[in-house]
Amino acid sequence: MTQEKFDDIYQRAVDRKGGVTQLESLLSSPLSHEQLQRIPNDRWLSAFSMKVFQSGISWQVVRNKWPNFEEIFFGFKIEPLLMLSDEQWDNKAADKRIIRHHSKVQSIRANAQMMHECSLNHGSFANMVAQWPKDDITGLWLYLKKHGQRLGGNTGPYSLRQMGVDTFILSGDVESYLRNTGLIEGGRDTLRSLTAATQAFLQWQQQSGRSFTHISQVIAYSTGDNRVI
């Protein structure tokens, strides 16, 4: 099946959202290479941890409790977290001020260790992310899944998007579009599907000059339940 041109996808999104101005106002822009490099490790760990806790739980409930998480986990500073004993981690997982979920709390520890190791090799976790090849963004997703904990599926990509990394996301709407147009088949997270999705987005990027973030959002707004009421 021939891949649909981005201009046609964009026009459909414009029609559904009530005009170019309305659509463009809904799009978020990624940060620059230099802006990403300035993000400290603790903000990355906080973002990853929030997304882990939001999986399967009301996002707003997690946001409301997040100041308590920041206090209990030392503002997500890597070094003091890695000095905690097993008993101290268990105590934090049982603290009533946060959402008590032992395995999710343990993911904070595991992801802090991952980021510490990245910092040893790259100077900071942000440096690694900023220097990651833009045409292999799903490779970064797979890195987080392999070396981190609970960062597979859409958790890693959503965290990256939240932090300003230029990435597409295989949300329900985007995944449905890619399947309905025959661009991906089989499991969403298989290497075959991720490779096919990346190639499609690279082609749309060449056509439009837009970021993966914009392209992904435009596709989502061009289909699914995103009509203007």
Coordinates of N, CA and C in Angstrom, one line a residue:
M1 N 0.8 -1.2 0.0 CA 0.0 0.0 0.0 C 0.9 1.3 0.0
T2 N 0.5 2.2 -0.8 CA 1.3 3.5 -0.9 C 1.1 4.3 0.3
Q3 N 2.2 4.8 0.9 CA 2.1 5.6 2.1 C 1.5 7.0 1.8
E4 N 0.5 7.4 2.6 CA -0.2 8.6 2.4 C 0.7 9.8 2.6
K5 N 0.6 10.8 1.7 CA 1.4 12.0 1.9 C 1.1 12.8 3.1
F6 N 2.1 13.4 3.7 CA 1.8 14.2 4.9 C 0.9 15.3 4.7
D7 N 1.0 16.0 3.5 CA 0.0 17.1 3.2 C -1.4 16.7 3.3
D8 N -1.7 15.5 2.9 CA -3.1 15.0 3.0 C -3.5 14.7 4.4
I9 N -2.6 14.1 5.2 CA -2.9 13.9 6.6 C -3.1 15.2 7.3
Y10 N -2.2 16.2 7.0 CA -2.3 17.5 7.6 C -3.7 18.2 7.3
Q11 N -4.1 18.1 6.1 CA -5.3 18.8 5.7 C -6.5 18.1 6.4
R12 N -6.5 16.8 6.5 CA -7.6 16.2 7.2 C -7.6 16.6 8.7
A13 N -6.4 16.7 9.3 CA -6.4 17.2 10.7 C -6.9 18.7 10.8
V14 N -6.5 19.5 9.8 CA -7.0 20.9 9.8 C -8.6 20.9 9.7
D15 N -9.1 20.1 8.8 CA -10.6 20.0 8.7 C -11.3 19.6 10.0
R16 N -10.6 18.6 10.6 CA -11.2 18.1 11.8 C -11.1 19.0 13.0
K17 N -10.1 19.8 13.0 CA -9.8 20.7 14.2 C -10.3 22.1 13.9
G18 N -10.9 22.4 12.8 CA -11.5 23.7 12.6 C -10.6 24.8 12.0
G19 N -9.5 24.4 11.4 CA -8.6 25.4 10.7 C -7.1 25.2 11.1
V20 N -6.3 25.9 10.3 CA -4.8 25.8 10.6 C -4.4 26.3 11.9
T21 N -5.0 27.5 12.3 CA -4.6 28.1 13.5 C -5.0 27.2 14.7
Q22 N -6.2 26.7 14.7 CA -6.6 25.8 15.8 C -5.7 24.6 15.9
L23 N -5.4 24.0 14.7 CA -4.5 22.8 14.8 C -3.1 23.1 15.3
E24 N -2.5 24.2 14.7 CA -1.2 24.5 15.2 C -1.1 24.9 16.6
S25 N -2.2 25.4 17.2 CA -2.2 25.7 18.6 C -2.1 24.5 19.5
L26 N -2.5 23.4 18.9 CA -2.5 22.1 19.7 C -1.2 21.4 19.7
L27 N -0.3 21.8 18.8 CA 1.0 21.1 18.6 C 2.1 21.6 19.6
S28 N 2.8 20.6 20.2 CA 3.9 21.0 21.1 C 5.2 20.8 20.4
S29 N 6.2 21.7 20.6 CA 7.5 21.6 19.9 C 8.5 21.0 20.8
P30 N 9.4 20.2 20.3 CA 10.5 19.6 21.1 C 11.6 20.6 21.4
L31 N 12.4 20.3 22.4 CA 13.5 21.2 22.8 C 14.7 21.0 21.8
S32 N 15.6 22.0 21.8 CA 16.8 21.9 21.0 C 17.8 21.0 21.7
H33 N 18.8 20.6 20.9 CA 19.9 19.8 21.4 C 20.5 20.4 22.7
E34 N 20.7 21.7 22.6 CA 21.3 22.4 23.8 C 20.4 22.5 25.0
Q35 N 19.1 22.7 24.7 CA 18.2 22.7 25.8 C 18.1 21.3 26.5
L36 N 18.1 20.3 25.7 CA 18.0 18.9 26.3 C 19.3 18.7 27.2
Q37 N 20.4 19.1 26.7 CA 21.7 18.8 27.5 C 21.7 19.5 28.8
R38 N 20.9 20.6 29.0 CA 20.9 21.3 30.3 C 20.0 20.7 31.3
I39 N 19.2 19.7 31.0 CA 18.3 19.1 31.9 C 19.1 18.2 32.9
P40 N 19.0 18.4 34.2 CA 19.8 17.6 35.1 C 19.2 16.2 35.3
N41 N 20.0 15.3 35.8 CA 19.6 13.9 35.9 C 18.3 13.7 36.8
D42 N 18.2 14.5 37.8 CA 17.1 14.4 38.7 C 15.7 14.6 38.1
R43 N 15.7 15.5 37.1 CA 14.5 15.8 36.4 C 14.1 14.7 35.4
W44 N 15.1 14.0 34.8 CA 14.8 12.9 34.0 C 14.2 11.7 34.9
L45 N 14.9 11.5 36.0 CA 14.4 10.4 36.9 C 13.0 10.7 37.4
S46 N 12.7 11.9 37.8 CA 11.4 12.3 38.2 C 10.4 12.0 37.1
A47 N 10.7 12.4 35.9 CA 9.7 12.2 34.8 C 9.5 10.7 34.6
F48 N 10.5 10.0 34.5 CA 10.4 8.5 34.3 C 9.5 7.9 35.4
S49 N 9.8 8.3 36.6 CA 9.2 7.7 37.8 C 7.7 8.1 37.8
M50 N 7.4 9.3 37.4 CA 6.0 9.7 37.4 C 5.2 8.9 36.4
K51 N 5.8 8.7 35.2 CA 5.1 8.0 34.2 C 4.9 6.5 34.6
V52 N 5.9 5.9 35.3 CA 5.8 4.6 35.8 C 4.6 4.5 36.7
F53 N 4.5 5.4 37.7 CA 3.4 5.4 38.6 C 2.0 5.7 38.0
Q54 N 2.0 6.5 36.9 CA 0.8 6.8 36.2 C 0.2 5.6 35.4
S55 N 1.1 4.6 35.2 CA 0.6 3.5 34.4 C -0.4 2.7 35.2
G56 N -1.7 2.7 34.7 CA -2.7 1.9 35.4 C -3.4 2.7 36.5
I57 N -3.0 3.9 36.7 CA -3.5 4.8 37.8 C -3.9 6.1 37.2
S58 N -4.9 6.8 37.8 CA -5.3 8.1 37.4 C -4.1 9.0 37.4
W59 N -3.8 9.6 36.2 CA -2.7 10.5 36.1 C -2.8 11.7 37.1
Q60 N -4.0 12.2 37.3 CA -4.1 13.3 38.2 C -3.9 13.0 39.7
V61 N -4.2 11.8 40.1 CA -4.0 11.3 41.4 C -2.5 11.3 41.7
V62 N -1.7 10.8 40.7 CA -0.3 10.7 40.8 C 0.3 12.2 40.9
R63 N -0.2 13.0 40.0 CA 0.3 14.4 40.0 C 0.1 15.1 41.4
N64 N -1.1 14.8 42.0 CA -1.4 15.5 43.2 C -0.5 15.0 44.4
K65 N 0.0 13.8 44.3 CA 0.9 13.3 45.3 C 2.3 13.5 45.0
W66 N 2.6 14.0 43.8 CA 4.0 14.1 43.4 C 4.9 15.0 44.3
P67 N 4.4 16.1 44.8 CA 5.3 16.8 45.8 C 5.8 15.9 46.9
N68 N 5.0 15.0 47.4 CA 5.4 14.0 48.4 C 6.5 13.1 47.9
F69 N 6.3 12.6 46.7 CA 7.4 11.8 46.1 C 8.7 12.6 46.0
E70 N 8.6 13.8 45.6 CA 9.8 14.6 45.5 C 10.5 14.8 46.8
E71 N 9.7 14.9 47.9 CA 10.3 15.1 49.2 C 10.9 13.8 49.7
I72 N 10.2 12.7 49.6 CA 10.6 11.4 50.1 C 11.8 10.8 49.3
F73 N 11.9 11.1 48.1 CA 13.0 10.6 47.2 C 14.1 11.6 46.9
F74 N 14.3 12.5 47.9 CA 15.4 13.5 47.8 C 15.4 14.3 46.5
G75 N 14.2 14.7 46.0 CA 14.2 15.4 44.8 C 14.7 14.6 43.6
F76 N 14.7 13.3 43.8 CA 15.2 12.4 42.7 C 16.7 12.6 42.4
K77 N 17.4 13.1 43.3 CA 18.9 13.2 43.2 C 19.5 11.8 43.2
I78 N 20.3 11.5 42.1 CA 20.8 10.1 41.9 C 21.7 9.6 43.1
E79 N 22.6 10.4 43.5 CA 23.7 10.0 44.4 C 23.1 9.5 45.7
P80 N 22.3 10.4 46.4 CA 21.7 9.9 47.7 C 20.8 8.7 47.6
L81 N 20.1 8.6 46.5 CA 19.2 7.5 46.3 C 20.0 6.2 46.2
L82 N 21.1 6.2 45.5 CA 21.9 5.0 45.4 C 22.6 4.6 46.6
M83 N 22.6 5.5 47.6 CA 23.3 5.1 48.9 C 22.3 4.5 49.9
L84 N 21.0 4.4 49.5 CA 20.0 3.8 50.4 C 20.2 2.3 50.5
S85 N 19.9 1.7 51.7 CA 19.9 0.3 51.9 C 18.6 -0.3 51.4
D86 N 18.6 -1.7 51.3 CA 17.4 -2.4 50.9 C 16.3 -2.0 51.9
E87 N 16.6 -2.0 53.2 CA 15.6 -1.7 54.2 C 15.0 -0.3 54.1
Q88 N 15.9 0.7 53.8 CA 15.4 2.0 53.6 C 14.5 2.1 52.4
W89 N 14.8 1.4 51.3 CA 13.9 1.4 50.1 C 12.5 0.8 50.5
D90 N 12.6 -0.3 51.3 CA 11.3 -0.9 51.7 C 10.5 0.1 52.6
N91 N 11.2 0.8 53.4 CA 10.4 1.8 54.2 C 9.8 2.9 53.4
K92 N 10.5 3.3 52.4 CA 10.0 4.4 51.5 C 8.8 3.8 50.7
A93 N 8.8 2.6 50.3 CA 7.7 2.0 49.5 C 6.5 1.8 50.4
A94 N 6.7 1.8 51.7 CA 5.5 1.7 52.6 C 5.0 3.0 53.2
D95 N 5.6 4.1 52.8 CA 5.3 5.4 53.3 C 3.9 5.8 52.8
K96 N 3.0 6.2 53.7 CA 1.6 6.5 53.4 C 1.4 7.8 52.6
R97 N 2.5 8.6 52.5 CA 2.4 9.9 51.8 C 2.4 9.7 50.3
I98 N 2.9 8.5 49.9 CA 3.0 8.3 48.4 C 2.0 7.1 48.1
I99 N 2.0 6.8 46.8 CA 1.2 5.6 46.3 C 2.1 4.4 46.6
R100 N 1.6 3.5 47.5 CA 2.4 2.4 48.0 C 2.4 1.3 47.0
H101 N 3.4 1.2 46.2 CA 3.5 0.1 45.2 C 5.0 -0.3 45.1
H102 N 5.3 -1.4 45.8 CA 6.7 -1.8 46.0 C 7.5 -1.9 44.8
S103 N 7.0 -2.6 43.8 CA 7.8 -2.8 42.6 C 8.0 -1.5 41.8
K104 N 7.0 -0.6 41.8 CA 7.2 0.6 41.1 C 8.2 1.5 41.9
V105 N 8.2 1.4 43.2 CA 9.2 2.2 44.0 C 10.6 1.6 43.6
Q106 N 10.7 0.3 43.5 CA 12.0 -0.3 43.2 C 12.5 0.1 41.8
S107 N 11.6 0.4 40.9 CA 12.0 0.9 39.6 C 12.7 2.2 39.7
I108 N 12.4 3.0 40.7 CA 13.1 4.3 40.9 C 14.6 4.0 41.1
R109 N 14.8 3.0 42.0 CA 16.2 2.6 42.3 C 16.9 2.1 41.0
A110 N 16.2 1.2 40.3 CA 16.9 0.6 39.1 C 17.1 1.7 38.0
N111 N 16.2 2.6 37.9 CA 16.4 3.6 36.8 C 17.4 4.7 37.3
A112 N 17.6 4.9 38.6 CA 18.6 5.8 39.1 C 20.0 5.1 38.8
Q113 N 20.1 3.8 38.9 CA 21.3 3.1 38.6 C 21.6 3.2 37.1
M114 N 20.6 3.0 36.3 CA 20.8 3.2 34.8 C 21.3 4.5 34.5
M115 N 20.7 5.6 35.0 CA 21.2 6.9 34.7 C 22.5 7.2 35.2
H116 N 22.9 6.7 36.4 CA 24.2 6.8 36.9 C 25.3 6.3 36.0
E117 N 25.0 5.1 35.4 CA 25.9 4.4 34.5 C 26.0 5.2 33.2
C118 N 24.9 5.8 32.7 CA 24.9 6.6 31.5 C 25.8 7.8 31.8
S119 N 25.7 8.4 33.0 CA 26.4 9.6 33.3 C 27.9 9.3 33.3
L120 N 28.3 8.1 33.8 CA 29.7 7.8 33.8 C 30.3 7.7 32.4
N121 N 29.4 7.2 31.4 CA 29.8 7.0 30.0 C 29.7 8.3 29.2
H122 N 28.7 9.1 29.5 CA 28.4 10.3 28.6 C 28.5 11.6 29.3
G123 N 28.8 11.7 30.6 CA 28.8 13.0 31.3 C 27.5 13.2 32.0
S124 N 26.4 12.9 31.4 CA 25.1 13.0 32.0 C 24.1 12.2 31.2
F125 N 23.0 11.9 31.8 CA 22.0 11.2 31.0 C 21.5 12.0 29.9
A126 N 21.4 13.3 30.1 CA 20.9 14.3 29.1 C 21.8 14.3 27.9
N127 N 23.1 14.2 28.1 CA 24.0 14.1 27.0 C 23.8 12.9 26.1
M128 N 23.5 11.8 26.7 CA 23.3 10.6 25.9 C 22.0 10.8 25.1
V129 N 20.9 11.3 25.7 CA 19.7 11.5 25.0 C 19.8 12.5 23.8
A130 N 20.5 13.6 24.1 CA 20.6 14.7 23.1 C 21.5 14.2 22.0
Q131 N 22.4 13.3 22.2 CA 23.3 12.9 21.1 C 22.8 11.6 20.4
W132 N 21.7 11.1 20.8 CA 21.1 9.9 20.2 C 20.7 10.2 18.8
P133 N 21.1 9.3 17.8 CA 20.7 9.6 16.4 C 19.2 9.8 16.2
K134 N 18.9 10.9 15.6 CA 17.5 11.3 15.4 C 16.7 10.3 14.5
D135 N 17.4 9.6 13.6 CA 16.8 8.7 12.8 C 16.6 7.3 13.4
D136 N 17.0 7.2 14.7 CA 16.9 5.9 15.4 C 16.2 6.1 16.7
I137 N 15.2 6.9 16.8 CA 14.6 7.3 18.0 C 14.0 6.0 18.7
T138 N 13.5 5.1 18.0 CA 13.0 3.8 18.6 C 14.1 3.0 19.2
G139 N 15.3 3.3 18.8 CA 16.5 2.6 19.4 C 16.7 3.1 20.8
L140 N 16.3 4.4 21.1 CA 16.4 5.0 22.4 C 15.3 4.3 23.3
W141 N 14.1 4.1 22.7 CA 13.0 3.5 23.4 C 13.5 2.1 23.9
L142 N 14.1 1.3 23.0 CA 14.6 0.0 23.3 C 15.7 0.0 24.3
Y143 N 16.5 1.0 24.3 CA 17.6 1.2 25.3 C 16.9 1.3 26.7
L144 N 15.9 2.2 26.8 CA 15.3 2.4 28.1 C 14.6 1.1 28.6
K145 N 14.0 0.4 27.6 CA 13.3 -0.9 28.0 C 14.3 -1.9 28.5
K146 N 15.5 -2.0 27.8 CA 16.5 -3.0 28.2 C 17.2 -2.7 29.4
H147 N 17.7 -1.4 29.5 CA 18.5 -1.0 30.6 C 17.8 -0.4 31.8
G148 N 16.6 0.1 31.6 CA 15.8 0.6 32.7 C 14.8 -0.4 33.2
Q149 N 13.9 0.0 34.0 CA 12.9 -0.9 34.6 C 11.5 -0.2 34.4
R150 N 10.6 -1.0 33.9 CA 9.2 -0.5 33.7 C 9.1 0.7 32.7
L151 N 10.1 0.7 31.8 CA 10.1 1.8 30.8 C 9.8 1.3 29.4
G152 N 9.3 0.1 29.3 CA 8.9 -0.4 28.0 C 7.5 0.1 27.6
G153 N 7.0 -0.4 26.4 CA 5.7 0.0 25.9 C 5.8 1.5 25.6
N154 N 4.7 2.2 26.0 CA 4.7 3.7 25.7 C 5.2 4.5 26.9
T155 N 5.6 3.9 28.0 CA 6.1 4.6 29.2 C 7.3 5.4 28.9
G156 N 8.3 4.8 28.3 CA 9.5 5.5 27.9 C 9.3 6.6 26.9
P157 N 8.6 6.3 25.8 CA 8.4 7.4 24.8 C 7.6 8.5 25.4
Y158 N 6.5 8.3 26.2 CA 5.8 9.4 26.8 C 6.7 10.2 27.7
S159 N 7.5 9.5 28.4 CA 8.4 10.3 29.3 C 9.4 11.2 28.5
L160 N 9.9 10.6 27.4 CA 10.8 11.4 26.6 C 10.1 12.6 26.0
R161 N 8.8 12.4 25.5 CA 8.0 13.5 24.9 C 7.8 14.6 26.0
Q162 N 7.5 14.1 27.2 CA 7.2 15.1 28.3 C 8.5 16.0 28.5
M163 N 9.6 15.4 28.4 CA 10.9 16.1 28.7 C 11.4 16.9 27.5
G164 N 10.6 16.9 26.3 CA 11.0 17.7 25.2 C 11.8 17.0 24.1
V165 N 12.0 15.7 24.2 CA 12.7 14.9 23.2 C 11.8 14.8 22.0
D166 N 12.4 15.0 20.8 CA 11.6 14.9 19.6 C 11.4 13.4 19.2
T167 N 10.2 12.9 19.6 CA 9.9 11.5 19.3 C 8.4 11.4 18.9
F168 N 8.1 10.5 18.0 CA 6.7 10.1 17.8 C 6.3 9.2 18.9
I169 N 5.0 9.0 19.0 CA 4.5 8.1 20.1 C 3.4 7.2 19.4
L170 N 3.5 5.9 19.7 CA 2.5 5.0 19.1 C 1.3 4.9 20.0
S171 N 0.6 6.1 20.1 CA -0.6 6.2 20.9 C -1.7 5.3 20.2
G172 N -2.8 5.2 20.9 CA -3.9 4.4 20.3 C -4.3 4.9 18.9
D173 N -4.4 6.3 18.7 CA -4.8 6.8 17.4 C -3.7 6.6 16.4
V174 N -2.5 6.9 16.8 CA -1.4 6.7 15.8 C -1.2 5.3 15.4
E175 N -1.2 4.4 16.4 CA -1.1 3.0 16.1 C -2.2 2.5 15.1
S176 N -3.5 2.9 15.4 CA -4.6 2.5 14.6 C -4.4 3.0 13.2
Y177 N -3.9 4.3 13.0 CA -3.7 4.8 11.7 C -2.7 3.9 10.9
L178 N -1.6 3.6 11.6 CA -0.5 2.9 10.9 C -1.0 1.5 10.6
R179 N -1.8 0.9 11.4 CA -2.3 -0.4 11.1 C -3.3 -0.4 9.9
N180 N -4.2 0.6 10.0 CA -5.3 0.7 9.0 C -4.7 1.0 7.6
T181 N -3.6 1.6 7.6 CA -3.0 2.0 6.3 C -1.9 0.9 5.9
G182 N -1.8 -0.1 6.7 CA -0.9 -1.2 6.3 C 0.6 -0.9 6.5
L183 N 0.9 0.1 7.3 CA 2.3 0.5 7.5 C 3.0 -0.4 8.6
I184 N 2.2 -0.9 9.5 CA 2.7 -1.9 10.5 C 1.7 -3.0 10.6
E185 N 2.3 -4.2 11.0 CA 1.5 -5.4 11.2 C 2.1 -6.1 12.4
G186 N 1.4 -7.0 13.0 CA 1.9 -7.7 14.1 C 2.0 -6.9 15.4
G187 N 2.8 -7.3 16.3 CA 2.9 -6.6 17.6 C 3.4 -5.2 17.5
R188 N 2.9 -4.3 18.3 CA 3.3 -2.9 18.2 C 4.7 -2.7 18.6
D189 N 5.2 -3.4 19.5 CA 6.6 -3.2 20.1 C 7.6 -4.1 19.5
T190 N 7.3 -4.9 18.4 CA 8.3 -5.7 17.8 C 9.2 -4.9 17.0
L191 N 10.4 -5.4 16.8 CA 11.4 -4.7 16.0 C 10.9 -4.4 14.6
R192 N 10.2 -5.3 14.0 CA 9.7 -5.1 12.7 C 8.7 -3.9 12.6
S193 N 7.8 -3.8 13.6 CA 6.9 -2.7 13.6 C 7.6 -1.4 13.9
L194 N 8.5 -1.4 14.8 CA 9.2 -0.2 15.2 C 10.0 0.3 14.0
T195 N 10.7 -0.6 13.3 CA 11.4 -0.2 12.1 C 10.5 0.4 11.0
A196 N 9.4 -0.2 10.8 CA 8.5 0.2 9.8 C 7.9 1.6 10.1
A197 N 7.6 1.8 11.4 CA 7.0 3.1 11.9 C 8.1 4.2 11.7
T198 N 9.3 3.9 12.1 CA 10.4 4.8 11.9 C 10.6 5.3 10.5
Q199 N 10.6 4.3 9.6 CA 10.8 4.6 8.2 C 9.6 5.5 7.6
A200 N 8.4 5.2 8.1 CA 7.3 6.0 7.7 C 7.4 7.5 8.2
F201 N 7.8 7.6 9.4 CA 8.0 9.0 10.0 C 9.1 9.7 9.4
L202 N 10.2 9.0 9.0 CA 11.3 9.7 8.3 C 10.9 10.2 7.0
Q203 N 10.0 9.4 6.3 CA 9.5 9.9 5.0 C 8.6 11.1 5.1
W204 N 7.8 11.1 6.1 CA 6.9 12.3 6.4 C 7.7 13.5 6.8
Q205 N 8.8 13.2 7.5 CA 9.7 14.3 7.9 C 10.4 14.9 6.7
Q206 N 10.8 14.1 5.7 CA 11.4 14.6 4.5 C 10.4 15.4 3.7
Q207 N 9.2 15.0 3.7 CA 8.1 15.7 3.0 C 7.8 17.1 3.6
S208 N 7.8 17.1 4.9 CA 7.2 18.3 5.6 C 8.3 19.2 6.3
G209 N 9.4 18.6 6.6 CA 10.4 19.4 7.4 C 10.0 19.6 8.8
R210 N 9.0 18.9 9.3 CA 8.5 19.0 10.6 C 9.2 18.0 11.6
S211 N 9.0 18.2 12.9 CA 9.6 17.3 13.9 C 8.7 16.0 13.9
F212 N 9.3 15.0 14.5 CA 8.5 13.8 14.8 C 7.4 14.1 15.7
T213 N 7.6 15.0 16.6 CA 6.6 15.4 17.6 C 5.3 15.9 16.9
H214 N 5.6 16.9 16.0 CA 4.5 17.5 15.2 C 3.8 16.4 14.3
I215 N 4.6 15.6 13.6 CA 4.0 14.7 12.7 C 3.1 13.7 13.5
S216 N 3.6 13.2 14.6 CA 2.8 12.3 15.4 C 1.5 12.9 15.9
Q217 N 1.6 14.1 16.4 CA 0.4 14.8 16.9 C -0.6 15.1 15.7
V218 N -0.1 15.5 14.6 CA -1.0 15.7 13.4 C -1.7 14.4 13.0
I219 N -1.0 13.3 13.0 CA -1.6 12.0 12.7 C -2.7 11.7 13.7
A220 N -2.4 11.9 15.0 CA -3.4 11.6 16.0 C -4.7 12.5 15.8
Y221 N -4.5 13.8 15.5 CA -5.6 14.7 15.3 C -6.3 14.5 14.0
S222 N -5.7 13.7 13.1 CA -6.4 13.5 11.8 C -7.3 12.2 11.8
T223 N -7.3 11.5 12.9 CA -8.1 10.3 13.0 C -8.6 10.1 14.4
G224 N -9.3 9.0 14.6 CA -9.8 8.6 16.0 C -10.9 9.6 16.5
D225 N -10.8 9.8 17.8 CA -11.9 10.6 18.4 C -11.5 12.0 18.7
N226 N -10.8 12.6 17.7 CA -10.3 14.0 18.0 C -11.0 15.1 17.2
R227 N -12.2 14.9 16.9 CA -13.0 15.9 16.2 C -13.3 17.1 17.0
V228 N -13.5 18.2 16.4 CA -14.0 19.4 17.1 C -15.5 19.3 17.3
I229 N -15.9 19.5 18.5 CA -17.4 19.5 18.8 C -18.0 20.9 18.7

